[in-house]
Amino acid sequence: MLNLQLVRKYAKAIFEIAQEEDKLVEYGDELKAAREGIEAVPQAIEFFSNPQVDPKLKKELLQKCFAKELSKNVYHFMLLLVDKHRFSLFPAIVDEYRTLSNTARGILIADITTVSLATKKQQKAIADKLEQITGKKVELRLHEDKSLIGGVVVKIGDRRIDGSVAGRLATMKEKLLANE
């Protein structure tokens, strides 16, 4: 089971270092790239998650893959996770770091779900409208869902705006059934 307190503790630690060095974006990009690199190879995920694998071997692999690619602090942070037997938390730590970084920079993440992925022009229009509404910079995370039929569903934090055809049909059905 994922220990959220530990995830927050480690994410906050690397976040505070990044903040002190004024490198929130750079560290975030490095953490994301490292995560994507590891997740791209299923055997690497198994290797780093296996408690029976000698930490020395894990560190050697990290050194070969990332020592020259990452800043000193991000690289040493990853080594620390191996030393503390917390590397299995790395993906969640990266997500939590991003949340902390976005909050500090005044950025909201909007999950945008459409039938087919939005074009660049549509993405810009959606982002501009959401920035106008929220008064904050908005980053889009795009999702595809063929069951929507058409339209868009926007989720920012715990707010959900359903402008999909499927959502409108469901609302109409509820109203019609309520009038019986």
PDB file of C-alpha atoms in Angstrom, residues 98 102 105-112 123-142 154-157:
ATOM      1  CA  ARG A  98       4.248  18.451  -9.479  1.00  0.00           C
ATOM      2  CA  ASN A 102       2.114  23.997  -9.603  1.00  0.00           C
ATOM      3  CA  ARG A 105       3.647  28.811  -9.278  1.00  0.00           C
ATOM      4  CA  GLY A 106      -0.115  29.459  -9.355  1.00  0.00           C
ATOM      5  CA  ILE A 107      -0.852  26.827 -11.998  1.00  0.00           C
ATOM      6  CA  LEU A 108      -4.004  24.730 -12.134  1.00  0.00           C
ATOM      7  CA  ILE A 109      -4.156  21.337 -13.830  1.00  0.00           C
ATOM      8  CA  ALA A 110      -7.273  20.792 -15.906  1.00  0.00           C
ATOM      9  CA  ASP A 111      -8.191  17.311 -17.072  1.00  0.00           C
ATOM     10  CA  ILE A 112      -9.842  17.680 -20.474  1.00  0.00           C
ATOM     11  CA  GLN A 123      -6.373  23.241 -26.586  1.00  0.00           C
ATOM     12  CA  LYS A 124      -5.381  26.905 -26.701  1.00  0.00           C
ATOM     13  CA  ALA A 125      -9.027  28.026 -26.772  1.00  0.00           C
ATOM     14  CA  ILE A 126      -9.896  25.799 -23.799  1.00  0.00           C
ATOM     15  CA  ALA A 127      -6.830  26.909 -21.832  1.00  0.00           C
ATOM     16  CA  ASP A 128      -7.501  30.597 -22.564  1.00  0.00           C
ATOM     17  CA  LYS A 129     -11.144  30.289 -21.454  1.00  0.00           C
ATOM     18  CA  LEU A 130     -10.216  28.423 -18.254  1.00  0.00           C
ATOM     19  CA  GLU A 131      -7.492  30.984 -17.463  1.00  0.00           C
ATOM     20  CA  GLN A 132     -10.047  33.753 -17.944  1.00  0.00           C
ATOM     21  CA  ILE A 133     -12.532  32.009 -15.621  1.00  0.00           C
ATOM     22  CA  THR A 134     -10.046  31.004 -12.895  1.00  0.00           C
ATOM     23  CA  GLY A 135      -7.644  33.928 -13.090  1.00  0.00           C
ATOM     24  CA  LYS A 136      -4.743  31.455 -12.990  1.00  0.00           C
ATOM     25  CA  LYS A 137      -2.460  29.794 -15.499  1.00  0.00           C
ATOM     26  CA  VAL A 138      -3.909  26.454 -16.590  1.00  0.00           C
ATOM     27  CA  GLU A 139      -2.080  23.359 -17.830  1.00  0.00           C
ATOM     28  CA  LEU A 140      -4.131  20.812 -19.731  1.00  0.00           C
ATOM     29  CA  ARG A 141      -3.985  17.044 -19.349  1.00  0.00           C
ATOM     30  CA  LEU A 142      -5.749  15.511 -22.303  1.00  0.00           C
ATOM     31  CA  VAL A 154     -13.403  19.568 -17.799  1.00  0.00           C
ATOM     32  CA  LYS A 155     -12.164  18.637 -14.339  1.00  0.00           C
ATOM     33  CA  ILE A 156     -10.146  21.066 -12.221  1.00  0.00           C
ATOM     34  CA  GLY A 157      -9.489  19.820  -8.711  1.00  0.00           C
TER      35      GLY A 157
END
